[in-house]
Coordinates of C-alpha atoms in Angstrom, one line a residue:
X7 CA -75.0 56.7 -118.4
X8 CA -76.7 56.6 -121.7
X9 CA -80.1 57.1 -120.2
X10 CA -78.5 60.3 -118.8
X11 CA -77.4 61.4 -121.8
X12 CA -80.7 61.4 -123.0
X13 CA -82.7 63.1 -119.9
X14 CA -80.1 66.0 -120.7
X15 CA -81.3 66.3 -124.5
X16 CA -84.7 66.4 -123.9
X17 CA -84.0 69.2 -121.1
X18 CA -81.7 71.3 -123.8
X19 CA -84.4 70.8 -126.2
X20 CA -87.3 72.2 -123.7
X21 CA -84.9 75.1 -123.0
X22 CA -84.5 76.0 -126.4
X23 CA -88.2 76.3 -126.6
X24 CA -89.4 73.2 -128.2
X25 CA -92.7 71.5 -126.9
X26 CA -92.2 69.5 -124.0
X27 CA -94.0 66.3 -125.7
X28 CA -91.3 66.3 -128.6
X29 CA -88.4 67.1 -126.7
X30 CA -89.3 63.7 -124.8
X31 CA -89.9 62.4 -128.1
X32 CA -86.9 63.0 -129.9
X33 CA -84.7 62.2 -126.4
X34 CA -86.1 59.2 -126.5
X35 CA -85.9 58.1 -130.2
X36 CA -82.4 59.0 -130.2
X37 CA -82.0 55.8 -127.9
X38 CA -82.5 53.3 -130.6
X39 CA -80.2 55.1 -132.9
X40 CA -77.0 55.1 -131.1
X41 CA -74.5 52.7 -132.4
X42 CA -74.3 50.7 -129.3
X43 CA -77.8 50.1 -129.2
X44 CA -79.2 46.5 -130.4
X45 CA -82.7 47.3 -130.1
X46 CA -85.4 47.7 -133.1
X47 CA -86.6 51.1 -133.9
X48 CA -89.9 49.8 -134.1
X49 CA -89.9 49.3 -130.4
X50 CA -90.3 52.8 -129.9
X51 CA -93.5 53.0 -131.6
X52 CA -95.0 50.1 -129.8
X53 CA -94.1 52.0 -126.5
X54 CA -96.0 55.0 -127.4
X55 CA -99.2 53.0 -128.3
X56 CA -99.0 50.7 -125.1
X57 CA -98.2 54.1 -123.1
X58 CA -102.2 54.7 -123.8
X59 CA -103.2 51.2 -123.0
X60 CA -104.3 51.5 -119.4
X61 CA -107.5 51.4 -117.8
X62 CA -106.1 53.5 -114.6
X63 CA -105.2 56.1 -117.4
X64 CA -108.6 57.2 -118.2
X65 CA -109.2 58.6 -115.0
X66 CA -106.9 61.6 -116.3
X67 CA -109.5 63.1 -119.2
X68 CA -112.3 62.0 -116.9
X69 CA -111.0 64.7 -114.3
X70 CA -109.5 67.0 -116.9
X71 CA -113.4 66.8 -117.8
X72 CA -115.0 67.3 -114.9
X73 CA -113.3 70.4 -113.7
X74 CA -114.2 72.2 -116.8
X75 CA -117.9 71.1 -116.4
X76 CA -117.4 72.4 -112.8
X77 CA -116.9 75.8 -113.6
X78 CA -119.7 75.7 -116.0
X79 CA -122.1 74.1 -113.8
X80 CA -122.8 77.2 -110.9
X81 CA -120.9 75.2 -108.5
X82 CA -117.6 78.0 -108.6
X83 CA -119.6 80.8 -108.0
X84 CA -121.5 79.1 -104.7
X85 CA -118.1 78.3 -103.7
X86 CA -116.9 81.7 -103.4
X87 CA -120.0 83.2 -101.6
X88 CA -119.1 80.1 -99.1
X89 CA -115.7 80.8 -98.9
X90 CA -116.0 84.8 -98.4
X91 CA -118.4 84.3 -95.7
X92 CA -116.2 81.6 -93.4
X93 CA -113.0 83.4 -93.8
X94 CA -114.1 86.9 -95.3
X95 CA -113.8 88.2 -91.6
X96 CA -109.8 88.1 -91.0
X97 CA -107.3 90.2 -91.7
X98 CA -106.6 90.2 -95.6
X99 CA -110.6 88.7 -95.6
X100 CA -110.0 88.6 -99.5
X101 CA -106.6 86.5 -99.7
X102 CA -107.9 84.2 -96.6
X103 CA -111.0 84.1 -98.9
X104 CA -109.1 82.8 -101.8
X105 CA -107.1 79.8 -99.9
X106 CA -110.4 78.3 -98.4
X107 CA -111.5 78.5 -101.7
X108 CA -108.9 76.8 -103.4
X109 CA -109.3 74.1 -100.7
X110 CA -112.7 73.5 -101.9
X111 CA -111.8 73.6 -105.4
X112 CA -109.2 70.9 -104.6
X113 CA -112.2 68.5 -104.6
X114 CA -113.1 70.0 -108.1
X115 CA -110.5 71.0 -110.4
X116 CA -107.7 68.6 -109.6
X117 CA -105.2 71.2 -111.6
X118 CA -103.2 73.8 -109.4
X119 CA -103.0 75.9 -112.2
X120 CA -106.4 76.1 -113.6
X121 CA -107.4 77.1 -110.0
X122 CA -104.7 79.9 -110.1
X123 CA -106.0 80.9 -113.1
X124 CA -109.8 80.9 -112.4
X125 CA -109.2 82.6 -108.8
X126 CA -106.9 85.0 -110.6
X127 CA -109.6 86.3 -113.2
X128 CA -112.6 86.4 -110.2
X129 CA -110.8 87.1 -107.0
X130 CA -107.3 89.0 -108.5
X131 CA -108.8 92.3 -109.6
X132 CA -111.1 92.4 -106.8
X133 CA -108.3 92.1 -104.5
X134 CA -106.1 94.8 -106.3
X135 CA -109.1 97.2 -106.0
X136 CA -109.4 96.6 -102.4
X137 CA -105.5 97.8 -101.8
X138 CA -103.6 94.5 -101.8
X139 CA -100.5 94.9 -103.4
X140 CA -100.1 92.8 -107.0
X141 CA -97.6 91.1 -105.9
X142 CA -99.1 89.9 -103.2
X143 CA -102.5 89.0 -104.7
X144 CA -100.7 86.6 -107.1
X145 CA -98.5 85.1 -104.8
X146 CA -102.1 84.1 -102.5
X147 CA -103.5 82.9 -105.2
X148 CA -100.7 81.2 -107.1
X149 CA -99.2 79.3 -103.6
X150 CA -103.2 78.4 -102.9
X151 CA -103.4 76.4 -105.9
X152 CA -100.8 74.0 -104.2
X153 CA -103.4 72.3 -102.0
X154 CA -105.0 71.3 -105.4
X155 CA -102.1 69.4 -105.9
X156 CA -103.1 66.9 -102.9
X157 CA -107.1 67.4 -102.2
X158 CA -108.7 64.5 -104.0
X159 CA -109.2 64.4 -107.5
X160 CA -105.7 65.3 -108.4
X161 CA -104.7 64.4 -111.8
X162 CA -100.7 64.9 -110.5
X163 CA -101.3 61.6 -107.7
X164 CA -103.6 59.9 -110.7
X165 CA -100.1 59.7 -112.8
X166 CA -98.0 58.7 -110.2
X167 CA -100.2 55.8 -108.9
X168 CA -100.3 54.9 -112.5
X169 CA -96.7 54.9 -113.6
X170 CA -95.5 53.6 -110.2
X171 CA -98.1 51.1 -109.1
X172 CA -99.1 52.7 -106.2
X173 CA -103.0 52.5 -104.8
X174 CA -104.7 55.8 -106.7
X175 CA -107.7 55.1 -103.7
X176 CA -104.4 55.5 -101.0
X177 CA -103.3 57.9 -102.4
X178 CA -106.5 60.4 -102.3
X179 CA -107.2 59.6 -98.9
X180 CA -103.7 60.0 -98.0
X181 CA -104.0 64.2 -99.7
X182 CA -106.6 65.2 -97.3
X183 CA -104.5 65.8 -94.0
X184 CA -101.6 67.1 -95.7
X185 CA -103.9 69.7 -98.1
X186 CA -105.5 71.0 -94.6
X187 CA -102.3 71.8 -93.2
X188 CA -101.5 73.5 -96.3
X189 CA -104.3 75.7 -95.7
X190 CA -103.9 76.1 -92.3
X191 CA -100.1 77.1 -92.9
X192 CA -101.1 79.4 -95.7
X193 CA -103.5 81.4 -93.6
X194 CA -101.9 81.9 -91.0
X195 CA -99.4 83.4 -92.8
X196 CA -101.8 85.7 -94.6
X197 CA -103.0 86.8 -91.2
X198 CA -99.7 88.0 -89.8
X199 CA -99.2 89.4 -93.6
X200 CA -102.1 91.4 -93.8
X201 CA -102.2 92.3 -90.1
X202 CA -98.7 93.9 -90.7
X203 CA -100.0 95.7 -93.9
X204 CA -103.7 96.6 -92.5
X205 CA -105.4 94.5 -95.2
X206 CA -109.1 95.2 -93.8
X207 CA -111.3 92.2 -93.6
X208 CA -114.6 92.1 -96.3
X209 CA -116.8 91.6 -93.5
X210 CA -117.3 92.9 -90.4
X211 CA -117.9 90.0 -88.1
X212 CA -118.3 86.6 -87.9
X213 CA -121.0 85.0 -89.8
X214 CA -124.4 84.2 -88.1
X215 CA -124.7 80.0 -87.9
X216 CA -127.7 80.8 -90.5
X217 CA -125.6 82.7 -92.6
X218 CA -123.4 79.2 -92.7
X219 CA -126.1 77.1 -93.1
X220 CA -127.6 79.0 -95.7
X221 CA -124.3 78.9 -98.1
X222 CA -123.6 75.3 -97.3
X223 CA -127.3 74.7 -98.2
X224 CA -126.5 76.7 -102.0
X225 CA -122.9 74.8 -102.3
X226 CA -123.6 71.0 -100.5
X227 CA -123.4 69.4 -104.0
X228 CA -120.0 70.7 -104.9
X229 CA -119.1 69.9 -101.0
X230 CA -120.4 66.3 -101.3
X231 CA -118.7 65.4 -104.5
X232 CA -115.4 64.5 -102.7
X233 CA -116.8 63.2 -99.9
X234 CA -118.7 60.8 -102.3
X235 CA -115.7 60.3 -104.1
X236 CA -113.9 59.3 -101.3
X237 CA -116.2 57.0 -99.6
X238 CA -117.2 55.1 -103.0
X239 CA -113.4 54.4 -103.7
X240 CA -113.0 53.1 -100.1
X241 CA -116.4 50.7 -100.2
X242 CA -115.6 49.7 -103.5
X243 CA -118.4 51.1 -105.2
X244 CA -115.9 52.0 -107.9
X245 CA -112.2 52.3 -108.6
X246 CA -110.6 55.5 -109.5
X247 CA -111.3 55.6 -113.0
X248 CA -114.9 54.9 -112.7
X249 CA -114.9 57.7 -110.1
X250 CA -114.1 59.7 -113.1
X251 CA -117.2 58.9 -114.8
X252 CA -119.6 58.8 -111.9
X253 CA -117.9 62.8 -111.4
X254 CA -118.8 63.6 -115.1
X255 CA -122.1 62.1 -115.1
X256 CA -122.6 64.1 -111.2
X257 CA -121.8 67.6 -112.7
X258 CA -123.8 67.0 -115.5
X259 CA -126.8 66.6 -113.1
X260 CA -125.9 69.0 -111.1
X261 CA -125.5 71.8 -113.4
X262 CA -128.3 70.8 -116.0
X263 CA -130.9 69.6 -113.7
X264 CA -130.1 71.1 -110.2
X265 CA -128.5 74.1 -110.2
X266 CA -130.0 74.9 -114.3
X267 CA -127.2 76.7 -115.3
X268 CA -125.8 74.5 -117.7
X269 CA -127.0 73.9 -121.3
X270 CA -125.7 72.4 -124.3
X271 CA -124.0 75.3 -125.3
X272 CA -121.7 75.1 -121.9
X273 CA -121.2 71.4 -122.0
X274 CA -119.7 72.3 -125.7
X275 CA -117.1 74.7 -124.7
X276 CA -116.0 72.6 -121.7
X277 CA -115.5 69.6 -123.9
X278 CA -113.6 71.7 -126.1
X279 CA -111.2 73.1 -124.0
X280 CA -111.2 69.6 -121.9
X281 CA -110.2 68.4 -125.4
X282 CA -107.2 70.8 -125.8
X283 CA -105.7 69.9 -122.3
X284 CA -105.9 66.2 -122.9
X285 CA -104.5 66.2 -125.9
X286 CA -101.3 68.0 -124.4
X287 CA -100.8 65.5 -121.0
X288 CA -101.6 62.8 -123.0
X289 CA -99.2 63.5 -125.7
X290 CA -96.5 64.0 -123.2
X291 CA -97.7 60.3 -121.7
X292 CA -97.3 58.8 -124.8
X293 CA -93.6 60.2 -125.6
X294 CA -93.0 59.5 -121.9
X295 CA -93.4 55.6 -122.8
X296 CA -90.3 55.8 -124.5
X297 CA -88.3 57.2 -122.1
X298 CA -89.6 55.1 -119.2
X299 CA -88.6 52.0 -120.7
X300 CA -85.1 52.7 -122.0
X301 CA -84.9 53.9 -118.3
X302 CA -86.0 50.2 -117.3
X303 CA -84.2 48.8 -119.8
X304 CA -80.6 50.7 -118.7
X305 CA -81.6 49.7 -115.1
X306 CA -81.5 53.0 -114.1
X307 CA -83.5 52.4 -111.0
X308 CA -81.8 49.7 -109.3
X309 CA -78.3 51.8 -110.0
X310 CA -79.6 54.8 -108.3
X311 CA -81.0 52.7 -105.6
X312 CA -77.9 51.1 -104.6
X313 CA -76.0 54.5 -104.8
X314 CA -78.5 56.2 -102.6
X315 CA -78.8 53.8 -100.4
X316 CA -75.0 53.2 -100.0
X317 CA -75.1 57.1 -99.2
X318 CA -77.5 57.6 -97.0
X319 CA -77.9 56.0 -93.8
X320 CA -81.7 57.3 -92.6
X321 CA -85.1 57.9 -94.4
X322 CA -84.9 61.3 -93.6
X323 CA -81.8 62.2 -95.2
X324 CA -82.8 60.7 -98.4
X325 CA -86.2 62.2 -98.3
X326 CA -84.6 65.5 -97.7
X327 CA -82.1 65.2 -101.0
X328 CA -84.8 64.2 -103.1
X329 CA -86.9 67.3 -101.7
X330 CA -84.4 69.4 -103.1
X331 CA -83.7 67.6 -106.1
X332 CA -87.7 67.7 -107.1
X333 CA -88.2 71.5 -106.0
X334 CA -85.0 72.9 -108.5
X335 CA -87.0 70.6 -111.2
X336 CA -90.3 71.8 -110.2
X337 CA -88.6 75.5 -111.5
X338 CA -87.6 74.2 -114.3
X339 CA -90.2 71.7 -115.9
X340 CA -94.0 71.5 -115.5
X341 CA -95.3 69.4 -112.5
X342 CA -96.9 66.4 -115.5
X343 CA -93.4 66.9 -116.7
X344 CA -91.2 65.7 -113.7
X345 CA -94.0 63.6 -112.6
X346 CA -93.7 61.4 -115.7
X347 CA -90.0 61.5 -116.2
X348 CA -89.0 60.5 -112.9
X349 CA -91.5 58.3 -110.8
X350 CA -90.4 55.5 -112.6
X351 CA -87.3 55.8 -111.8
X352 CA -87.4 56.9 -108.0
X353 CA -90.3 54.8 -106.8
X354 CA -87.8 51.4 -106.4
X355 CA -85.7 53.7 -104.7
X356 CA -87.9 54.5 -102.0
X357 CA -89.6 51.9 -101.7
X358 CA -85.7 50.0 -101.8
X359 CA -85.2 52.0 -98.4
X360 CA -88.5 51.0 -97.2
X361 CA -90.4 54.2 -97.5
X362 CA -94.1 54.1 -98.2
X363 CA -94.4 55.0 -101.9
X364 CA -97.9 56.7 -100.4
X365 CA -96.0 58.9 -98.4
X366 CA -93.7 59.3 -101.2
X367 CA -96.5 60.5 -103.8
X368 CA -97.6 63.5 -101.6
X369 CA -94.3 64.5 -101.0
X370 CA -93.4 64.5 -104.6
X371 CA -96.6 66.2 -105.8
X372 CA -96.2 69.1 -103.2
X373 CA -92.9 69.7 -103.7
X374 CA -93.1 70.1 -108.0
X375 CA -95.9 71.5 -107.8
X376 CA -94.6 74.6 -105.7
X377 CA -91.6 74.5 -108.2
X378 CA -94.4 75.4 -110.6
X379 CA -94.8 78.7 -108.7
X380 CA -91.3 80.1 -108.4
X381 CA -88.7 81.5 -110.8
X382 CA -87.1 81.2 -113.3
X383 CA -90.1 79.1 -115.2
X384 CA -93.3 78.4 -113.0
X385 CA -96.2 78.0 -114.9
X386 CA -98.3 78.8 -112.2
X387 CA -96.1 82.0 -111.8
X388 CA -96.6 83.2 -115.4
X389 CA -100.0 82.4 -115.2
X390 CA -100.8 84.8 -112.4
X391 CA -98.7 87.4 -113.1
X392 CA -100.2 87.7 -116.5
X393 CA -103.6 88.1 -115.5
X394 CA -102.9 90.8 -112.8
X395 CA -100.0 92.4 -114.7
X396 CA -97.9 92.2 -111.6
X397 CA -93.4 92.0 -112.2
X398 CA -91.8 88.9 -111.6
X399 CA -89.9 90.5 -108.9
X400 CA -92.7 91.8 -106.8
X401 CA -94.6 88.1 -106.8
X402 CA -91.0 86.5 -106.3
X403 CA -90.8 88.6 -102.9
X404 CA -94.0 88.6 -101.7
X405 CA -93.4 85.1 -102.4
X406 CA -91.0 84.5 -99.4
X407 CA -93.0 84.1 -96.3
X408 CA -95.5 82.0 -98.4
X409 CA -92.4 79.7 -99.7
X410 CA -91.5 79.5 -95.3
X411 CA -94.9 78.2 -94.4
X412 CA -94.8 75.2 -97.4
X413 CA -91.4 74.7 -96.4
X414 CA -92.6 74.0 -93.0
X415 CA -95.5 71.7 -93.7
X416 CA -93.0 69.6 -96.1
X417 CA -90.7 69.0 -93.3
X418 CA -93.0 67.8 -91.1
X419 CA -94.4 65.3 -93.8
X420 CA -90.4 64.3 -94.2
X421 CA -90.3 63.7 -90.6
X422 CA -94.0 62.8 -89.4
X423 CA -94.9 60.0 -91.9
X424 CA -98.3 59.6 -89.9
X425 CA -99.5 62.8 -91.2
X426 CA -99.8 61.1 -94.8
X427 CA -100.1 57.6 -94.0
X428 CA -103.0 58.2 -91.0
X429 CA -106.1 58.1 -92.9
X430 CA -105.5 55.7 -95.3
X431 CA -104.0 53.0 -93.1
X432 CA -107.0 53.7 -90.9
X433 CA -109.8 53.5 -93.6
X434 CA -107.9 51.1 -96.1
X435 CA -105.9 49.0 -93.9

């Protein structure tokens, strides 16, 4: 009950506008205060410092790292040209355009809204100018960044695996399947969209197999980093966290030596702004130390596991209320947000009702992730809407069919297990 209590301040305190890391803060200070409470104060600052003391932990500024150093390095630009010319010749050639590249990008960024962002500000305006209603052009681009959230390097599955013990290699193999259906889903609901609408494609024709070959020729580094990636973390080569090195030290050769595009200038400005988003996650990890053990301590977890569990009598049904559950906080709290305040506490629930905390993580990260790009407070949302200056309402209805086809690739993770848990029980055992 207490640990409740607390939950609830720190959500008043982010609705009242306070910064997320100090409403966890404060919430979870509070704890040691109360007059039933027999703990030392001084436990709470000993939990902030060990918060930081993880080796699986340092894959987080790594990647923060290396997406900035992506943009910088020539790769984005080759992307687009790559992306334009495989899907430029549907209906809508722009918007199908912007989803296969923010399937590439997946393998770059690792942040659904930094690729909203950066599509926003190259592909956005362009899209606007070719007739595409605002509306629509954020929602592409805003729902597109959710297969971010599951392509391999995402920072959102590098936190979960941390706080909840769960394989970081699994779990990037385990994104690929479910981020291709994603993008299937998503275009094929841009095609029927745009067909409706007569968005015109860019091009006008399939592209020529040396047309293909010659743009996967210009962007095979930034299509081999996640391939590497993946292979090195299933052959051992490195863990997770020394993935994130190898990546830094692999766009710095790539853009300084390859592709000669980056200087020391570049590599200057993205540390800086690396710097700046690290400095904002990892703040909120270290405040989220405090909650996650009074959480432990209150035994918060096994409670909820033998309530759900006495409630529900299938997988499915308890997959189902915790979909809803994580989509109405997705709206309300940044994905890092809900990530860190509640994996703690619902991974010995699942894995309590025998559910493959692997299977779990995708689920989770898809589903507040989305939340991210829907009313009343989606990052993602504001993000894109800013940029093209589009209303709230216009993106939240053009939203719809887009919400439908993510609906439907969630339920058939819910009730198709395999289509997480395929690849990595076949290449991991």
């Amino acid at each position: 009950m207490t640990a409740a209590l607390l939950l609830v301040l720190g959500l008043v305190l982010m609705a009242i506008g306070m910064p997320v890391a100090f409403a966890i803060g404060i919430a979870g200070f509070t704890y040691f205060f109360l007059p039933d409470t027999f703990l030392p104060t001084n436990i709470g600052p000993q939990r902030i410092v060990s918060a930081t003391q993880s080796f699986p932990l340092l894959a987080v500024p790594l990647f923060i790292f290396i997406g900035h150093l992506m943009n910088a390095s020539g790769i984005t630009p080759r992307l687009i040209r790559l992306s334009t010319l495989l899907a430029g010749w549907m209906s809508g050639g722009l918007a199908q355009a912007s989803i296969v590249l923010s399937t590439l990008m997946g393998g770059v960024s690792g942040s659904a809204v930094a690729d909203a962002a950066m599509q926003s500000r190259v592909l956005g305006q362009s899209m606007v100018k070719e007739g595409y209603s605002p509306g629509f052009s954020g929602a592409v681009l805003a729902v597109g960044g959710l297969i971010t959230a599951t392509i391999p390097p995402s920072i959102g599955l590098i936190l979960y695996g941390y706080l909840g013990e769960v394989s970081i290699g699994r779990l990037f193999i385990a994104g690929v399947v479910p981020g291709f259906l994603l993008m299937v889903a998503l275009m094929v609901t841009t095609y029927f969209v745009a067909k409706r609408r007569g968005y015109t494609p860019v091009r006008d024709g399939l592209p020529s197999g040396r047309e293909v070959l010659a743009a996967l020729r210009s962007s095979i580094w930034a299509l081999l980093f996640p391939v590497w990636l993946l292979v090195g973390i299933r052959y051992g080569l490195f863990t997770p966290t020394e993935a994130g090195a190898f990546a830094v030290a692999y766009a710095l050769l790539v853009g300084c030596v390859i592709h000669r595009e980056m200087g020391l200038r570049e590599v200057l400005m993205a540390m800086h702004a690396s710097v700046r988003d690290i400095g904002m996650i990892m703040l909120i990890i270290m405040f989220s130390g405090i909650i996650g053990y009074v959480v432990s301590f209150e035994r918060v977890p096994q409670t909820i596991a033998e309530l759900m569990l006495g409630v529900f009598s299938s997988q499915a049904a308890l997959l189902l209320t915790l979909a809803v559950l994580l989509v109405l906080l997705g709206m309300l709290l940044e994905a890092t947000v809900v990530v860190m305040l509640l994996t703690p506490i619902l991974v010995p629930v699942i894995k309590a009702a025998g559910i493959d905390p692997v299977h779990f993580g995708l689920l989770m990260m898809t589903l507040v992730t989305f939340g991210g790009m829907t009313p009343p407070v989606g990052i993602s949302m504001y993000t894109v809407c800013g940029i093209l200056r589009c209303s709230f309402f216009d993106y939240s209805r053009e939203l719809l069919p887009f919400a439908l086809a993510v609906l439907v690739v969630v339920v058939g993770i819910i009730f198709f297990p395999d289509i997480v848990l395929f690849l990595p029980n076949l290449l991991m055992g």
